[in-house]
């Protein structure tokens, strides 16, 4: 690409005395972040133009990983999260998602031998945080979206990442009726991966940042009552899948039903 330069020219002779490139190099840096539950994380970040960005452009992993702050959405796009000193202590949701997305990539590579969504590191890992959705977390058009509470849950990040793997590996379709098996299979695969990731990175137990058979139990703050899935303070229970449900056209289905 073309490089912008500033030149110093002798006013009498027109001779170019000196040129200075205005190109700013982007360098991988390691930031320190405070997550949604107060834990500390090392974060791959990028220093460019004097600002630290919550992005890793194939420096620590062979795939671009970018975390965007949806609260900056201007009608057409949202900005990559940024920080002045690389100490990310002002937004735990951004920190958790960026760290967890890297952990999920590492799980797939180290345990399952898969390089990125498509197995070939050809798809960027892009997450949007503070997304104003009642759906908690969404995988859409190759990118992940998390509302603020959902960003705290490692298994949900693993779940949405797994949707990207399924989308790259199959043609399962989403729809919701009594025969909605393809979408249910997609959701089940994502539930299993999300839980497996949690047990790989966290110790078994109960409470925040512990591995168990519940999905989304680390959402912080928990959603009130039975707002979404018929059970308080978690989304699904892999030890008892019928513990949660989804109502569609007046009929209750074991969630998910897509």
Tab-separated table of C-alpha atoms in Angstrom, residues 49-248:
chain	number	residue	atom	x	y	z
A	49	UNK	CA	-1.024	5.566	16.665
A	50	UNK	CA	-0.425	5.817	20.398
A	51	UNK	CA	-3.597	3.895	21.306
A	52	UNK	CA	-4.039	0.321	22.505
A	53	UNK	CA	-6.699	-1.660	20.653
A	54	UNK	CA	-8.465	-4.825	21.768
A	55	UNK	CA	-7.325	-6.634	18.664
A	56	UNK	CA	-4.692	-9.170	17.676
A	57	UNK	CA	-3.789	-9.143	13.990
A	58	UNK	CA	-2.270	-12.629	13.679
A	59	UNK	CA	0.514	-11.877	16.134
A	60	UNK	CA	-0.283	-14.227	19.033
A	61	UNK	CA	-2.569	-16.545	17.031
A	62	UNK	CA	-2.648	-17.140	13.253
A	63	UNK	CA	-6.042	-15.472	12.872
A	64	UNK	CA	-7.324	-11.943	13.420
A	65	UNK	CA	-9.166	-11.571	16.735
A	66	UNK	CA	-11.048	-8.300	17.206
A	67	UNK	CA	-13.368	-7.210	20.009
A	68	UNK	CA	-15.697	-4.307	19.285
A	69	UNK	CA	-17.662	-2.106	21.682
A	70	UNK	CA	-21.249	-1.981	20.454
A	71	UNK	CA	-22.031	0.927	22.755
A	72	UNK	CA	-20.148	3.052	20.194
A	73	UNK	CA	-22.446	1.999	17.345
A	74	UNK	CA	-23.129	5.002	15.104
A	75	UNK	CA	-25.755	3.561	12.797
A	76	UNK	CA	-23.330	1.794	10.497
A	77	UNK	CA	-20.513	0.315	12.589
A	78	UNK	CA	-19.093	-0.005	16.078
A	79	UNK	CA	-15.523	0.774	17.086
A	80	UNK	CA	-12.785	-1.615	18.109
A	81	UNK	CA	-12.417	-1.251	21.873
A	82	UNK	CA	-9.500	0.979	22.847
A	83	UNK	CA	-7.567	2.049	25.920
A	84	UNK	CA	-4.937	4.661	26.702
A	85	UNK	CA	-2.530	2.673	28.890
A	86	UNK	CA	-3.220	-1.037	28.152
A	87	UNK	CA	-4.594	-1.562	31.645
A	88	UNK	CA	-8.170	-2.551	30.870
A	89	UNK	CA	-9.879	-1.866	34.172
A	90	UNK	CA	-12.935	0.083	33.043
A	91	UNK	CA	-15.068	-2.513	31.230
A	92	UNK	CA	-15.058	-6.117	32.447
A	93	UNK	CA	-17.416	-7.313	29.724
A	94	UNK	CA	-15.001	-6.357	26.950
A	95	UNK	CA	-12.100	-7.935	28.810
A	96	UNK	CA	-13.883	-11.232	29.457
A	97	UNK	CA	-15.065	-11.715	25.891
A	98	UNK	CA	-11.657	-10.922	24.385
A	99	UNK	CA	-9.863	-13.285	26.761
A	100	UNK	CA	-12.443	-16.046	26.461
A	101	UNK	CA	-12.570	-15.949	22.660
A	102	UNK	CA	-8.834	-16.603	22.656
A	103	UNK	CA	-9.258	-19.438	25.131
A	104	UNK	CA	-11.909	-21.049	22.941
A	105	UNK	CA	-9.671	-20.825	19.889
A	106	UNK	CA	-6.898	-22.472	21.926
A	107	UNK	CA	-9.252	-25.239	23.096
A	108	UNK	CA	-10.267	-26.103	19.543
A	109	UNK	CA	-6.661	-26.126	18.393
A	110	UNK	CA	-5.065	-27.934	21.350
A	111	UNK	CA	-7.814	-30.482	22.045
A	112	UNK	CA	-9.617	-30.950	18.724
A	113	UNK	CA	-6.867	-29.988	16.308
A	114	UNK	CA	-9.010	-27.382	14.566
A	115	UNK	CA	-7.582	-24.075	13.372
A	116	UNK	CA	-10.285	-21.444	13.734
A	117	UNK	CA	-13.898	-21.582	12.682
A	118	UNK	CA	-13.219	-23.207	9.333
A	119	UNK	CA	-10.214	-25.340	10.271
A	120	UNK	CA	-7.938	-23.207	8.106
A	121	UNK	CA	-7.690	-19.891	10.003
A	122	UNK	CA	-9.418	-18.094	7.145
A	123	UNK	CA	-12.198	-16.462	9.177
A	124	UNK	CA	-11.634	-13.611	11.626
A	125	UNK	CA	-12.854	-13.966	15.213
A	126	UNK	CA	-14.939	-10.838	15.714
A	127	UNK	CA	-17.005	-10.203	18.842
A	128	UNK	CA	-19.341	-7.303	19.584
A	129	UNK	CA	-19.942	-6.539	23.273
A	130	UNK	CA	-22.782	-4.512	24.845
A	131	UNK	CA	-25.139	-5.564	22.072
A	132	UNK	CA	-28.690	-4.490	23.044
A	133	UNK	CA	-30.409	-7.808	22.478
A	134	UNK	CA	-32.919	-9.760	24.513
A	135	UNK	CA	-31.416	-12.897	23.013
A	136	UNK	CA	-28.415	-12.720	25.353
A	137	UNK	CA	-25.816	-13.902	22.841
A	138	UNK	CA	-26.000	-14.384	19.096
A	139	UNK	CA	-23.843	-15.721	16.275
A	140	UNK	CA	-24.795	-14.009	13.028
A	141	UNK	CA	-23.118	-13.492	9.652
A	142	UNK	CA	-19.816	-14.861	10.909
A	143	UNK	CA	-19.557	-12.714	14.047
A	144	UNK	CA	-20.475	-13.045	17.736
A	145	UNK	CA	-22.685	-10.620	19.674
A	146	UNK	CA	-23.046	-10.455	23.466
A	147	UNK	CA	-25.177	-8.280	25.661
A	148	UNK	CA	-23.386	-6.976	28.732
A	149	UNK	CA	-24.361	-9.666	31.292
A	150	UNK	CA	-23.723	-12.563	28.876
A	151	UNK	CA	-20.155	-11.407	28.271
A	152	UNK	CA	-19.213	-12.717	31.714
A	153	UNK	CA	-19.817	-16.391	30.840
A	154	UNK	CA	-17.030	-18.495	29.316
A	155	UNK	CA	-19.448	-21.237	28.278
A	156	UNK	CA	-21.552	-18.743	26.312
A	157	UNK	CA	-18.503	-17.491	24.436
A	158	UNK	CA	-17.637	-21.120	23.687
A	159	UNK	CA	-21.228	-21.755	22.649
A	160	UNK	CA	-21.334	-18.876	20.151
A	161	UNK	CA	-17.886	-19.714	18.786
A	162	UNK	CA	-19.088	-23.271	18.260
A	163	UNK	CA	-21.938	-21.941	16.108
A	164	UNK	CA	-19.231	-20.531	13.852
A	165	UNK	CA	-17.625	-23.953	13.599
A	166	UNK	CA	-20.981	-25.581	12.815
A	167	UNK	CA	-21.738	-22.909	10.214
A	168	UNK	CA	-18.397	-23.659	8.538
A	169	UNK	CA	-18.934	-27.415	8.645
A	170	UNK	CA	-22.605	-28.072	7.908
A	171	UNK	CA	-25.819	-26.740	6.408
A	172	UNK	CA	-28.023	-27.121	9.468
A	173	UNK	CA	-30.996	-24.747	9.200
A	174	UNK	CA	-32.755	-22.770	11.919
A	175	UNK	CA	-36.510	-22.780	12.261
A	176	UNK	CA	-38.922	-23.432	15.086
A	177	UNK	CA	-41.723	-26.010	15.013
A	178	UNK	CA	-42.297	-29.565	16.111
A	179	UNK	CA	-39.796	-30.809	13.495
A	180	UNK	CA	-37.027	-28.330	14.224
A	181	UNK	CA	-34.277	-30.908	14.611
A	182	UNK	CA	-31.476	-29.265	12.549
A	183	UNK	CA	-31.421	-26.116	14.658
A	184	UNK	CA	-31.760	-28.135	17.838
A	185	UNK	CA	-28.728	-30.184	16.812
A	186	UNK	CA	-26.788	-26.978	16.155
A	187	UNK	CA	-27.707	-25.672	19.603
A	188	UNK	CA	-26.863	-28.989	21.237
A	189	UNK	CA	-23.417	-29.083	19.636
A	190	UNK	CA	-22.822	-25.518	20.817
A	191	UNK	CA	-23.989	-26.372	24.362
A	192	UNK	CA	-21.627	-29.347	24.503
A	193	UNK	CA	-18.648	-27.349	23.259
A	194	UNK	CA	-19.386	-24.458	25.599
A	195	UNK	CA	-19.427	-26.825	28.558
A	196	UNK	CA	-16.330	-28.699	27.387
A	197	UNK	CA	-14.430	-25.419	27.092
A	198	UNK	CA	-15.476	-24.497	30.618
A	199	UNK	CA	-14.203	-27.810	32.034
A	200	UNK	CA	-10.946	-27.435	30.086
A	201	UNK	CA	-10.121	-23.984	31.484
A	202	UNK	CA	-11.875	-23.891	34.860
A	203	UNK	CA	-11.895	-26.118	37.922
A	204	UNK	CA	-15.088	-28.063	38.699
A	205	UNK	CA	-17.290	-26.522	41.331
A	206	UNK	CA	-20.104	-24.074	41.920
A	207	UNK	CA	-20.124	-20.302	41.774
A	208	UNK	CA	-18.624	-17.843	39.322
A	209	UNK	CA	-15.800	-19.049	37.073
A	210	UNK	CA	-16.210	-22.704	38.017
A	211	UNK	CA	-16.986	-25.570	35.639
A	212	UNK	CA	-20.365	-27.275	35.957
A	213	UNK	CA	-23.201	-28.682	33.821
A	214	UNK	CA	-25.197	-25.454	33.693
A	215	UNK	CA	-24.980	-23.142	30.697
A	216	UNK	CA	-24.835	-19.416	31.280
A	217	UNK	CA	-24.741	-19.597	35.062
A	218	UNK	CA	-21.955	-16.991	35.073
A	219	UNK	CA	-24.141	-14.337	33.445
A	220	UNK	CA	-23.593	-11.239	35.565
A	221	UNK	CA	-25.890	-9.866	36.722
A	222	UNK	CA	-28.232	-12.855	36.389
A	223	UNK	CA	-31.425	-12.302	34.441
A	224	UNK	CA	-34.373	-11.864	36.774
A	225	UNK	CA	-36.896	-14.641	37.160
A	226	UNK	CA	-37.792	-16.974	34.327
A	227	UNK	CA	-37.463	-14.303	31.660
A	228	UNK	CA	-36.094	-16.472	28.872
A	229	UNK	CA	-35.844	-20.184	29.430
A	230	UNK	CA	-38.084	-21.213	32.271
A	231	UNK	CA	-35.309	-21.457	34.847
A	232	UNK	CA	-33.697	-18.755	36.966
A	233	UNK	CA	-30.023	-17.827	36.739
A	234	UNK	CA	-28.999	-20.210	33.965
A	235	UNK	CA	-30.010	-21.013	30.395
A	236	UNK	CA	-29.683	-24.761	30.116
A	237	UNK	CA	-28.858	-27.742	32.293
A	238	UNK	CA	-26.876	-30.447	30.530
A	239	UNK	CA	-27.413	-32.796	33.462
A	240	UNK	CA	-31.188	-32.388	33.064
A	241	UNK	CA	-32.007	-31.020	29.590
A	242	UNK	CA	-35.755	-30.919	30.288
A	243	UNK	CA	-35.230	-28.514	33.180
A	244	UNK	CA	-35.599	-25.595	30.764
A	245	UNK	CA	-38.139	-25.010	28.036
A	246	UNK	CA	-39.073	-22.740	25.181
A	247	UNK	CA	-42.659	-21.812	24.335
A	248	UNK	CA	-43.515	-21.491	20.648
